[in-house]
PDB file of C-alpha atoms in Angstrom:
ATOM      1  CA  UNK G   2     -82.821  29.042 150.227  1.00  0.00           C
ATOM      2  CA  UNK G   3     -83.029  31.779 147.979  1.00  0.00           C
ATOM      3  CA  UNK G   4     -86.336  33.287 147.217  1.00  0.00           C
ATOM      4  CA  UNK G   5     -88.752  34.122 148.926  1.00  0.00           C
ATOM      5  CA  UNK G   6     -86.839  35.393 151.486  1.00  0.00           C
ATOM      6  CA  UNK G   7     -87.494  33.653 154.838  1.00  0.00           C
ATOM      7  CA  UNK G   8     -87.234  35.349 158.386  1.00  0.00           C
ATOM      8  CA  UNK G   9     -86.159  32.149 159.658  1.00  0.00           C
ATOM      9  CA  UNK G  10     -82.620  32.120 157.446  1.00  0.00           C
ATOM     10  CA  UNK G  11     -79.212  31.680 159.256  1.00  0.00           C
ATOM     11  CA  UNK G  12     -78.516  35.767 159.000  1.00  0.00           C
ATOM     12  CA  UNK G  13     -75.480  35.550 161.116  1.00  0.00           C
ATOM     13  CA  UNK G  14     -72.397  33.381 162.176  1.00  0.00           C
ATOM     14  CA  UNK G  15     -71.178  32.833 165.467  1.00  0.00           C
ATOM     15  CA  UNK G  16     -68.162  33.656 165.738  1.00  0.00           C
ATOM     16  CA  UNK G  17     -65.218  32.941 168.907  1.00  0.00           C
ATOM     17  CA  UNK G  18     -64.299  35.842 171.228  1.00  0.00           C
ATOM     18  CA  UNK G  19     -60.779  35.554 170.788  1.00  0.00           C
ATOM     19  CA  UNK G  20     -60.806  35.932 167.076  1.00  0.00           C
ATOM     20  CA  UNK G  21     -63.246  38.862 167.547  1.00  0.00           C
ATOM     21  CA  UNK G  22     -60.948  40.445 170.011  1.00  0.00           C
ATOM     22  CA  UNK G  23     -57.996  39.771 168.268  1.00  0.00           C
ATOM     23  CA  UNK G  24     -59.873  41.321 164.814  1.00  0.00           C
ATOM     24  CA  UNK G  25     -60.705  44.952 166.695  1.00  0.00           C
ATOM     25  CA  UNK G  26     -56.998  44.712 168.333  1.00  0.00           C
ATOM     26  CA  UNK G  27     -55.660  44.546 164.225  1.00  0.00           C
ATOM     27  CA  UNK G  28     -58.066  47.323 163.750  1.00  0.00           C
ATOM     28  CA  UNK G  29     -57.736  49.803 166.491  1.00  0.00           C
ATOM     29  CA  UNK G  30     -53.728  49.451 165.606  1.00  0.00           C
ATOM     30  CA  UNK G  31     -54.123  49.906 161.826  1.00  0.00           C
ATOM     31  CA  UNK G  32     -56.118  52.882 162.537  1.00  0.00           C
ATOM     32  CA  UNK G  33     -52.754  55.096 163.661  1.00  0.00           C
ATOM     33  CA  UNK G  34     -50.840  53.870 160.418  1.00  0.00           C
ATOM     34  CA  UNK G  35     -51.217  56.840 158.323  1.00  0.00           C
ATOM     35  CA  UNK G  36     -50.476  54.841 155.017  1.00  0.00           C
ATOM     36  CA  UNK G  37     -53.598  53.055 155.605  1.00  0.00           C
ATOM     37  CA  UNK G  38     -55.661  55.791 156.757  1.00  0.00           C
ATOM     38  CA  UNK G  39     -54.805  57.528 154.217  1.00  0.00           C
ATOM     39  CA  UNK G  40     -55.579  54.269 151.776  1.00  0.00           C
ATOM     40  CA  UNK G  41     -58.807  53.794 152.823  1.00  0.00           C
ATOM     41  CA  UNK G  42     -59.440  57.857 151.568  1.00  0.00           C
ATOM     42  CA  UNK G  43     -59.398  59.829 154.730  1.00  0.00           C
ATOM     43  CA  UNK G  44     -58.324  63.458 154.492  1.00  0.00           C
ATOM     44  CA  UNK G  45     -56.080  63.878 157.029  1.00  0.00           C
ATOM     45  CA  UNK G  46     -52.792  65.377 155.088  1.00  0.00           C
ATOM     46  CA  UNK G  47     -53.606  68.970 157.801  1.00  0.00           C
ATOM     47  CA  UNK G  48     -54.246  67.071 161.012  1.00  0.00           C
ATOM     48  CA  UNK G  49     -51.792  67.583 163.329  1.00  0.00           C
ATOM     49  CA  UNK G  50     -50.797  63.866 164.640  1.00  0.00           C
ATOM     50  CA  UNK G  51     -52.688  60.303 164.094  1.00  0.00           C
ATOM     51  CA  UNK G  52     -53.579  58.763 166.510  1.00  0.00           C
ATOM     52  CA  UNK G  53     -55.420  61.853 167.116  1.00  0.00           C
ATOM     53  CA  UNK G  54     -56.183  62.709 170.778  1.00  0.00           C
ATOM     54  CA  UNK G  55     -58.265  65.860 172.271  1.00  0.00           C
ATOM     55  CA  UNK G  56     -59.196  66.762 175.665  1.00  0.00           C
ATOM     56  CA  UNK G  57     -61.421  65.290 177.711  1.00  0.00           C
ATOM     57  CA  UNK G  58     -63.308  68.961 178.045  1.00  0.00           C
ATOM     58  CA  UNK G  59     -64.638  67.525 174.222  1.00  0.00           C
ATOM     59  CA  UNK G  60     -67.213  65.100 176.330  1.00  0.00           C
ATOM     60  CA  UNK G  61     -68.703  68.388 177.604  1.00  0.00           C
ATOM     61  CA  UNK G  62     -69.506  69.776 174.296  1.00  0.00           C
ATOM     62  CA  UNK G  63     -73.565  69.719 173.735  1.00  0.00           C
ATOM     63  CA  UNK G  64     -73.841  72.390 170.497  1.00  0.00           C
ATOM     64  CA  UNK G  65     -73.189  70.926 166.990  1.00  0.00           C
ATOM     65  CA  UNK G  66     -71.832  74.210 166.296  1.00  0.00           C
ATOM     66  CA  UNK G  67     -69.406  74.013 168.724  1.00  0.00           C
ATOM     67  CA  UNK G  68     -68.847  70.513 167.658  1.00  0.00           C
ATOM     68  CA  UNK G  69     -68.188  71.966 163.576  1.00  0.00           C
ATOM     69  CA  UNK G  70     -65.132  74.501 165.737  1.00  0.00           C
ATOM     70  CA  UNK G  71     -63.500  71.390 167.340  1.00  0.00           C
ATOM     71  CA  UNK G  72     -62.943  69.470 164.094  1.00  0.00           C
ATOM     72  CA  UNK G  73     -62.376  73.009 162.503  1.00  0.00           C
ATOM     73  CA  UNK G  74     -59.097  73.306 165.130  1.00  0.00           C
ATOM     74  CA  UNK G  75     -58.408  69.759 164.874  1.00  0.00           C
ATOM     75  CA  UNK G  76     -58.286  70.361 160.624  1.00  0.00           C
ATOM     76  CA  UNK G  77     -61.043  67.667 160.673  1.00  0.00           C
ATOM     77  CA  UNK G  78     -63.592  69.715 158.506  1.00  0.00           C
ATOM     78  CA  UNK G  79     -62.679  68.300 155.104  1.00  0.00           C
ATOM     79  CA  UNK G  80     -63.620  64.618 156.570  1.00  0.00           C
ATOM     80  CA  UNK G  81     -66.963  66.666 157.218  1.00  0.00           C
ATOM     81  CA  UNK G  82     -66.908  68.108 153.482  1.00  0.00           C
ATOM     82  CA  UNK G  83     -66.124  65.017 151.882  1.00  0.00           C
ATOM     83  CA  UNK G  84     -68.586  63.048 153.426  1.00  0.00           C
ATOM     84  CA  UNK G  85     -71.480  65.825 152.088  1.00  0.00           C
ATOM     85  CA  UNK G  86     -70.618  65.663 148.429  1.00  0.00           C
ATOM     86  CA  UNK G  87     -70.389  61.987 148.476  1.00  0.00           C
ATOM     87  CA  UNK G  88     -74.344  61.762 148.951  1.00  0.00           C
ATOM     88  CA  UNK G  89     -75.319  59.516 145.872  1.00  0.00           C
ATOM     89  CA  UNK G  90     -78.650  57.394 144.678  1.00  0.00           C
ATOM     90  CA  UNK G  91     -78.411  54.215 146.260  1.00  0.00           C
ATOM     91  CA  UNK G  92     -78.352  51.492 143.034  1.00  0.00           C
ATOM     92  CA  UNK G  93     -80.945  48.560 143.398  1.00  0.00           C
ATOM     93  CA  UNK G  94     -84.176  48.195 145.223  1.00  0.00           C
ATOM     94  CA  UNK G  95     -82.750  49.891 148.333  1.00  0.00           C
ATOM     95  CA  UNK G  96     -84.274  53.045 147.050  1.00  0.00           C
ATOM     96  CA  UNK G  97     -87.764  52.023 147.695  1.00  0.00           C
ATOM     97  CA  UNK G  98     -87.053  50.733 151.139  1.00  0.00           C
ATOM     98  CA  UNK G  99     -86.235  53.304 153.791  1.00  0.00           C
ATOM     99  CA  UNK G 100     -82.493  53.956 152.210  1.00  0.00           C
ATOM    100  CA  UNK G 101     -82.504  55.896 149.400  1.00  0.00           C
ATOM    101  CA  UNK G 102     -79.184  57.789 149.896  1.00  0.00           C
ATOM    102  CA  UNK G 103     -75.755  56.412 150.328  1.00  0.00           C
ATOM    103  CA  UNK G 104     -72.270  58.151 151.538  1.00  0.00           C
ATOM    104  CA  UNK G 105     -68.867  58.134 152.480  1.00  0.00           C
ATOM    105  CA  UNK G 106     -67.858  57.310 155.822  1.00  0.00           C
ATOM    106  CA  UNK G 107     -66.388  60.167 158.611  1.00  0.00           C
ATOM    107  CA  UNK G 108     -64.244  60.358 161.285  1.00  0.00           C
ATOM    108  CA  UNK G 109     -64.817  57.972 164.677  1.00  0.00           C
ATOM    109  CA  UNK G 110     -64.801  59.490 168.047  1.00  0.00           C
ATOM    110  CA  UNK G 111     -64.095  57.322 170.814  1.00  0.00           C
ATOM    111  CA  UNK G 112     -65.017  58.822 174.326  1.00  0.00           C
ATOM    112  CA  UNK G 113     -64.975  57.626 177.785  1.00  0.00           C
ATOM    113  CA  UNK G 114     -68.175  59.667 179.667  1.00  0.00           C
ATOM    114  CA  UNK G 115     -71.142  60.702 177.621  1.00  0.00           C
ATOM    115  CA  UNK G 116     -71.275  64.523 178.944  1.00  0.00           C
ATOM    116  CA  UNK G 117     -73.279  65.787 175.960  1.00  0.00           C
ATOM    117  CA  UNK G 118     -71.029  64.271 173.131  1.00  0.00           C
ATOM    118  CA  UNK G 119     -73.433  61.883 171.646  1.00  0.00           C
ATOM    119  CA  UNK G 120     -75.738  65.338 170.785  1.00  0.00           C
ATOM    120  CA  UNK G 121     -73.260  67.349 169.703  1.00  0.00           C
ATOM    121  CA  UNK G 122     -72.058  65.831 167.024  1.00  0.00           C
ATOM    122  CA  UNK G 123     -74.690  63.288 165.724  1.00  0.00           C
ATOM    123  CA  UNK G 124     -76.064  65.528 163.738  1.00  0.00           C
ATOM    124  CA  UNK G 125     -72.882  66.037 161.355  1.00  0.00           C
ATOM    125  CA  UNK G 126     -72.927  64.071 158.006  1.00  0.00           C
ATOM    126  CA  UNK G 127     -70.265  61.305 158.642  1.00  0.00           C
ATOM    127  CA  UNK G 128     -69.695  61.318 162.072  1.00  0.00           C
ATOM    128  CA  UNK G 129     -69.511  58.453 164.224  1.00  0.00           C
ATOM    129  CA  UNK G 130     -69.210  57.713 168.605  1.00  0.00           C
ATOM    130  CA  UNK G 131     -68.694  54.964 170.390  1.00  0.00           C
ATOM    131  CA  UNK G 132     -67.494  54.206 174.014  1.00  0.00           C
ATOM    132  CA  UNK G 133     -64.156  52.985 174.516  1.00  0.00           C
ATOM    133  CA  UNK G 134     -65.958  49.843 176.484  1.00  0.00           C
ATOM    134  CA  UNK G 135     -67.826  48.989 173.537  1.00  0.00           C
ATOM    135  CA  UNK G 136     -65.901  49.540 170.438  1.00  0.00           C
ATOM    136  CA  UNK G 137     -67.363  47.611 167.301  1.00  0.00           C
ATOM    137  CA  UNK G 138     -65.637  45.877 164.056  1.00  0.00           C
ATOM    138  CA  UNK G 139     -67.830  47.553 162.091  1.00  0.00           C
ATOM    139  CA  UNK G 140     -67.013  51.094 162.900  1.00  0.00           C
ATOM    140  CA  UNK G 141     -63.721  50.645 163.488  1.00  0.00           C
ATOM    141  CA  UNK G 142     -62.944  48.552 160.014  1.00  0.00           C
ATOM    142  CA  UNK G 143     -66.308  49.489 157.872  1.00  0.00           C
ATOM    143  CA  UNK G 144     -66.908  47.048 155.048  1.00  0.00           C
ATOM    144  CA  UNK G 145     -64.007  44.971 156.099  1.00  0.00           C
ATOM    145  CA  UNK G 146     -61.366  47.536 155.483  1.00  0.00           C
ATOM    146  CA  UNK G 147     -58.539  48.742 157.852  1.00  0.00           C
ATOM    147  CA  UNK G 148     -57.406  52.203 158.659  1.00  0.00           C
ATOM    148  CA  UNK G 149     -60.664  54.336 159.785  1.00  0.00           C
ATOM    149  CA  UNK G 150     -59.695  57.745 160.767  1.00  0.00           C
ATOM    150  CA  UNK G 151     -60.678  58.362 164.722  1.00  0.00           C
ATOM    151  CA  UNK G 152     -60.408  60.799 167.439  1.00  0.00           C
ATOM    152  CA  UNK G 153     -59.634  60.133 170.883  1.00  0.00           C
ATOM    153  CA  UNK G 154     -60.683  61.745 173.788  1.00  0.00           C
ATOM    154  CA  UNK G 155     -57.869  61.581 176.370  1.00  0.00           C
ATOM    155  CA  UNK G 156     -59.374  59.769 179.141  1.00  0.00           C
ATOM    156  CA  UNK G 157     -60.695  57.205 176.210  1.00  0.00           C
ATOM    157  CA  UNK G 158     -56.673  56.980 175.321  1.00  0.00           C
ATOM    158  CA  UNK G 159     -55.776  55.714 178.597  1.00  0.00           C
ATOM    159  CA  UNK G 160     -58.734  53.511 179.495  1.00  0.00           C
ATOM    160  CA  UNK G 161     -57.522  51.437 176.483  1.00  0.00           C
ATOM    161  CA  UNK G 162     -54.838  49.655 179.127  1.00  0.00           C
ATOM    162  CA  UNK G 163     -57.817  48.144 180.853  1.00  0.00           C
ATOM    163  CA  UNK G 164     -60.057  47.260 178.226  1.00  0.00           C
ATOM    164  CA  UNK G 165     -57.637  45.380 176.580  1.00  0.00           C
ATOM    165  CA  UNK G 166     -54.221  44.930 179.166  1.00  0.00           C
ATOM    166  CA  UNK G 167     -50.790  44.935 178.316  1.00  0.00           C
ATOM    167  CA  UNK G 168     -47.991  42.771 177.538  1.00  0.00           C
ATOM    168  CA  UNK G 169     -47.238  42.934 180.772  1.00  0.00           C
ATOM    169  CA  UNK G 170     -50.717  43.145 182.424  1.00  0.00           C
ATOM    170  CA  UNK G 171     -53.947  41.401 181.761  1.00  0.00           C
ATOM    171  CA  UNK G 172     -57.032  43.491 181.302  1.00  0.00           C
ATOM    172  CA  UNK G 173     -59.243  44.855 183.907  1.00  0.00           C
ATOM    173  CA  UNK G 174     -62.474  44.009 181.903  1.00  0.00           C
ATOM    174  CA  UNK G 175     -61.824  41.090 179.902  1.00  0.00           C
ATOM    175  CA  UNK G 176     -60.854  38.166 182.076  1.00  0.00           C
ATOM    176  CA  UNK G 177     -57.151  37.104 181.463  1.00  0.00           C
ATOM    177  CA  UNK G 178     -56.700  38.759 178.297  1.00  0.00           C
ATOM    178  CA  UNK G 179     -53.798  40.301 176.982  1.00  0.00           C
ATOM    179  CA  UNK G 180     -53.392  42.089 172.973  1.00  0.00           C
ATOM    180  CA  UNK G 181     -51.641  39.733 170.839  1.00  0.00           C
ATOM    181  CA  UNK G 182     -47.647  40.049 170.274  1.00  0.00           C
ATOM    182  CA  UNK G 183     -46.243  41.080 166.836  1.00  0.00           C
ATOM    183  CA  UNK G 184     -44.218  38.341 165.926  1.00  0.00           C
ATOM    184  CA  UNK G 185     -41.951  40.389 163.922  1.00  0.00           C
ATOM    185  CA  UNK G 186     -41.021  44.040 165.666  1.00  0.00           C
ATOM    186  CA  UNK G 187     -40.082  45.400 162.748  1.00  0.00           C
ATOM    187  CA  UNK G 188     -41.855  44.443 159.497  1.00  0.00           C
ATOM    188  CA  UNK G 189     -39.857  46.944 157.313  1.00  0.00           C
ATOM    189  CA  UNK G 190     -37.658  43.790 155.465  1.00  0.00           C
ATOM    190  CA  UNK G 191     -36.489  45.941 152.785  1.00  0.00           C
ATOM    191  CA  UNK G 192     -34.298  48.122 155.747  1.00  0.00           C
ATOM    192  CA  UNK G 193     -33.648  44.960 157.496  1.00  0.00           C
ATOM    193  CA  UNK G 194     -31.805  42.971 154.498  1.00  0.00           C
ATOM    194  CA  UNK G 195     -30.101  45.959 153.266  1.00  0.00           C
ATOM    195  CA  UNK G 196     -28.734  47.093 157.123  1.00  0.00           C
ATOM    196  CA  UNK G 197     -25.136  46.424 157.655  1.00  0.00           C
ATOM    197  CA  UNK G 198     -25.414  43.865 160.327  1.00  0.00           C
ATOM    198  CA  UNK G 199     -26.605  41.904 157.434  1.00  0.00           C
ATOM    199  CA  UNK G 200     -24.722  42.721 154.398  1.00  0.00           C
ATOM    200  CA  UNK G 201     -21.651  42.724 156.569  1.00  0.00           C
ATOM    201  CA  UNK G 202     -21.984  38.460 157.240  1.00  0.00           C
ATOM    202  CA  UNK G 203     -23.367  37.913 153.676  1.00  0.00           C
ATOM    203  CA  UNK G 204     -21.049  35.981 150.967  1.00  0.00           C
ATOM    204  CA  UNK G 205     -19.716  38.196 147.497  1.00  0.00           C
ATOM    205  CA  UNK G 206     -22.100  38.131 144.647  1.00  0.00           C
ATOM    206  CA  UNK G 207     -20.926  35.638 142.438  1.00  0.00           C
ATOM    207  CA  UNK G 208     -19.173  36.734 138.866  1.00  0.00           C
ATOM    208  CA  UNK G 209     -21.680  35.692 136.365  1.00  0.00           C
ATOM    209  CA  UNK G 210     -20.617  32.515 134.176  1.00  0.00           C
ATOM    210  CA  UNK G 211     -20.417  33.280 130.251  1.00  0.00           C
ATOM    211  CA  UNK G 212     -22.687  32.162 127.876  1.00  0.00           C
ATOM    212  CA  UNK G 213     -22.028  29.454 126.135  1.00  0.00           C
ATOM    213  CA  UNK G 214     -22.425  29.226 122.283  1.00  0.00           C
ATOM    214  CA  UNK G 215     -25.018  27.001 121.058  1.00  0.00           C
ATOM    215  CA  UNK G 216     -24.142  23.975 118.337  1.00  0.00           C
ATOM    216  CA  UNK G 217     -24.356  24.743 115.035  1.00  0.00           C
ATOM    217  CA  UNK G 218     -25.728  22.061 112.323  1.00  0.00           C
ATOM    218  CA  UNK G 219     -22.653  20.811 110.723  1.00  0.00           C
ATOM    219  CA  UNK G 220     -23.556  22.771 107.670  1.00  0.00           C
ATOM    220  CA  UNK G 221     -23.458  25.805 109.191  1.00  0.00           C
ATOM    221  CA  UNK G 222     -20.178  25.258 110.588  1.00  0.00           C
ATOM    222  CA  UNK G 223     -17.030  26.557 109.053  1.00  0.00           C
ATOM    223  CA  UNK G 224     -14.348  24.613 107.290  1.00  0.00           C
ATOM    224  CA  UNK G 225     -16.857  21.686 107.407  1.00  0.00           C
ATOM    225  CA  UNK G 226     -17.122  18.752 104.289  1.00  0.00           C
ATOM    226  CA  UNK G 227     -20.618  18.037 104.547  1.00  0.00           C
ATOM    227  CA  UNK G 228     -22.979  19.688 102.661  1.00  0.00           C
ATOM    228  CA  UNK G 229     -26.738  19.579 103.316  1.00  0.00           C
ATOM    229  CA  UNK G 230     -28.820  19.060  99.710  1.00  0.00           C
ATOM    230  CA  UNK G 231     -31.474  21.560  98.878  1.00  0.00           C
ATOM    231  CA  UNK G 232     -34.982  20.279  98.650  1.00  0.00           C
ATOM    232  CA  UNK G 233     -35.668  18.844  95.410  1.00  0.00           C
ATOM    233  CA  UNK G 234     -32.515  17.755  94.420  1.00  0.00           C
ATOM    234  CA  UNK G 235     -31.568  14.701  96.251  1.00  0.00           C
ATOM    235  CA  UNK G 236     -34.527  12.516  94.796  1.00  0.00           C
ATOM    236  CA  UNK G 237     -32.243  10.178  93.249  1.00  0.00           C
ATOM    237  CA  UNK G 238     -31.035   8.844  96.703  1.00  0.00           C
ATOM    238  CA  UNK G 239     -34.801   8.402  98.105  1.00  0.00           C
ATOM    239  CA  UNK G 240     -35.551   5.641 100.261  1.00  0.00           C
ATOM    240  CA  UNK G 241     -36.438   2.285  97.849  1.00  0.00           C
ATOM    241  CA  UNK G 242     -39.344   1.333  99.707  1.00  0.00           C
ATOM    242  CA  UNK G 243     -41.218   3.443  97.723  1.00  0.00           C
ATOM    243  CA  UNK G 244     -41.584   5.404  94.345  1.00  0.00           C
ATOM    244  CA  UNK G 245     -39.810   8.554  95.017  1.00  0.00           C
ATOM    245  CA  UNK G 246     -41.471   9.365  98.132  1.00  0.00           C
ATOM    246  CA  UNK G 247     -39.654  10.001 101.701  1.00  0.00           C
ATOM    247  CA  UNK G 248     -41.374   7.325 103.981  1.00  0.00           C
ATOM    248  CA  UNK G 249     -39.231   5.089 106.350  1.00  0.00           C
ATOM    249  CA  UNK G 250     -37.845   2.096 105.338  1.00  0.00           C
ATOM    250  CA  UNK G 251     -38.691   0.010 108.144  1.00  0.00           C
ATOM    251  CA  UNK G 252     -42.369  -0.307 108.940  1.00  0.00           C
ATOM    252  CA  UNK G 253     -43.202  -1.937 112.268  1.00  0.00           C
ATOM    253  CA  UNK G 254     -46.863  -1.818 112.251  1.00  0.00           C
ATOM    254  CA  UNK G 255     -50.698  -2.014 110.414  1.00  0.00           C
ATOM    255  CA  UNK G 256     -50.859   1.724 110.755  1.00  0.00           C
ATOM    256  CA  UNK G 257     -47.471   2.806 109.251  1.00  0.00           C
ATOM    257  CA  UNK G 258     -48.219   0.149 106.124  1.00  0.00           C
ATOM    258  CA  UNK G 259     -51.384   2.012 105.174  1.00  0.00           C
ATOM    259  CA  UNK G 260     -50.210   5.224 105.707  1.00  0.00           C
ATOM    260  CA  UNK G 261     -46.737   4.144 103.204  1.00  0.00           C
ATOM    261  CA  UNK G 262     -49.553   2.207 101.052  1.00  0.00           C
ATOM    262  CA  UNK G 263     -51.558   5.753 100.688  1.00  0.00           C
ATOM    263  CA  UNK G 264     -48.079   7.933 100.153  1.00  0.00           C
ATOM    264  CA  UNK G 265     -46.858   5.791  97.707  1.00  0.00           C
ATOM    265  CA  UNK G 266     -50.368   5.992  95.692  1.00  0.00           C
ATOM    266  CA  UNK G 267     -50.246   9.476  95.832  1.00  0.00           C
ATOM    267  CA  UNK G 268     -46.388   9.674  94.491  1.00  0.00           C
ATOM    268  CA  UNK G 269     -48.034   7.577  91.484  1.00  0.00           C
ATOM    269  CA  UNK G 270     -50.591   9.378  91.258  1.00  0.00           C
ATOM    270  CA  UNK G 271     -48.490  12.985  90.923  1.00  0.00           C
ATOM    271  CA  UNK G 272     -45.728  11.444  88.571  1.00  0.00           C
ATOM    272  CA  UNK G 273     -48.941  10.014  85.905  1.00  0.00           C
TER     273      UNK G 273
END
């Protein structure tokens, strides 16, 4: 089904709740990784911590001026700044159909009580809000890439226990469910094989064996009798199957015959 495009197409895939849950769960924990914040080309080299939480007294906020001060404090702005002189034409059709511009993707704020922070700071290039009850994939991990760069409100912070549960605890709002376990709970392997705990138990490097000469034609040995002939001057002791040519002696089938009948033609041929 490609064109003309039907309204009727399969758009979307269902997809199981547990894999969805266990997706944002990978997502909401690669976004306080600062190697993969950083990665995915957030600015964040003057912001005080990662995960990044403010108070709650942010949900109050109703200015976007007063909005611009908190992520001024919070050394936010370049996400802000970045995000304004990434505005580009949008390559393709899209131009002509209600999306002419494309940019670069802010900073997240999570909240837990809209007090005024949804119009405070949807006006600023980049920015994006969510509730902590309904966090989405696609903000947290835009265009299938880890590590988005978000701000916390405290009370936000803390809900996260029962929106999700504990390993300990299963979650208020989602019936039964716990975050997945790390199998490993410490992926750093490089500190791990090189700890003493385990160098201490391993076995010696072994001494490395010595190379062993390769064998030399016997004419290229030393103190040897046999002498290999140059080309062109053992003719004399050619095989006598033929007239001067070097074709084996012993022919075991149709194809070797003609191919010795056509070699010793062409020896015949050369010597008239």
């Amino acid at each position: 089904m490609f064109a003309p495009t039907k309204t009727f197409r399969r758009w979307h895939r269902k997809v199981n709740i547990n894999q969805r849950r266990y997706a944002l769960c990978s997502a909401l924990a690669a976004a306080s990784v600062v190697p993969l914040v950083m990665a995915r080309g957030h600015r964040i080299e003057k912001v005080p911590e990662i995960p990044l939480v403010v108070q709650d007294g942010v949900e109050a906020v109703t200015k976007t001026k007063d909005a611009m001060k908190v992520l001024k404090t919070l050394k936010a702005d370049s996400e802000v700044e970045k995000v304004k002189e990434s505005v580009a034409m949008r390559a393709g059709k899209g131009k002509m159909r209600n999306r002419r511009y494309v940019q670069r993707r802010g900073p997240l704020v999570i909240y837990n009580e809209d007090k005024g922070i949804t119009r405070a700071f949807r006006n600023i290039p980049g920015v994006e809000l969510c509730p902590v009850t309904r966090l989405n994939l696609l903000q947290l991990a835009p265009g299938g890439h880890l590590g988005r760069f978000v701000i916390w409100t405290e009370a936000a912070f803390k809900k996260l226990d029962q929106v999700f549960g504990t390993f300990k605890k299963d979650s208020l709002l989602k019936a039964g469910y716990r975050p997945p376990v790390a199998m490993m709970h410490n992926s750093d392997i490089t500190s791990i094989i090189n700890s003493e705990q385990v160098q201490s138990v391993l076995r010696p490097k072994k001494a490395t064996n010595p190379c062993h000469p390769r064998a030399q034609e016997p004419s290229a040995q030393q103190g040897s009798d046999v002498q290999a002939e140059p080309d062109g001057e053992d003719d004399d002791e050619a095989p006598q199957g033929c007239q001067g040519c070097r074709c084996p002696q012993a022919l075991n089938c149709d194809s070797a015959l003609f191919f010795h009948a056509w070699n010793t033609s062409l020896c015949f041929l050369k010597k008239k």
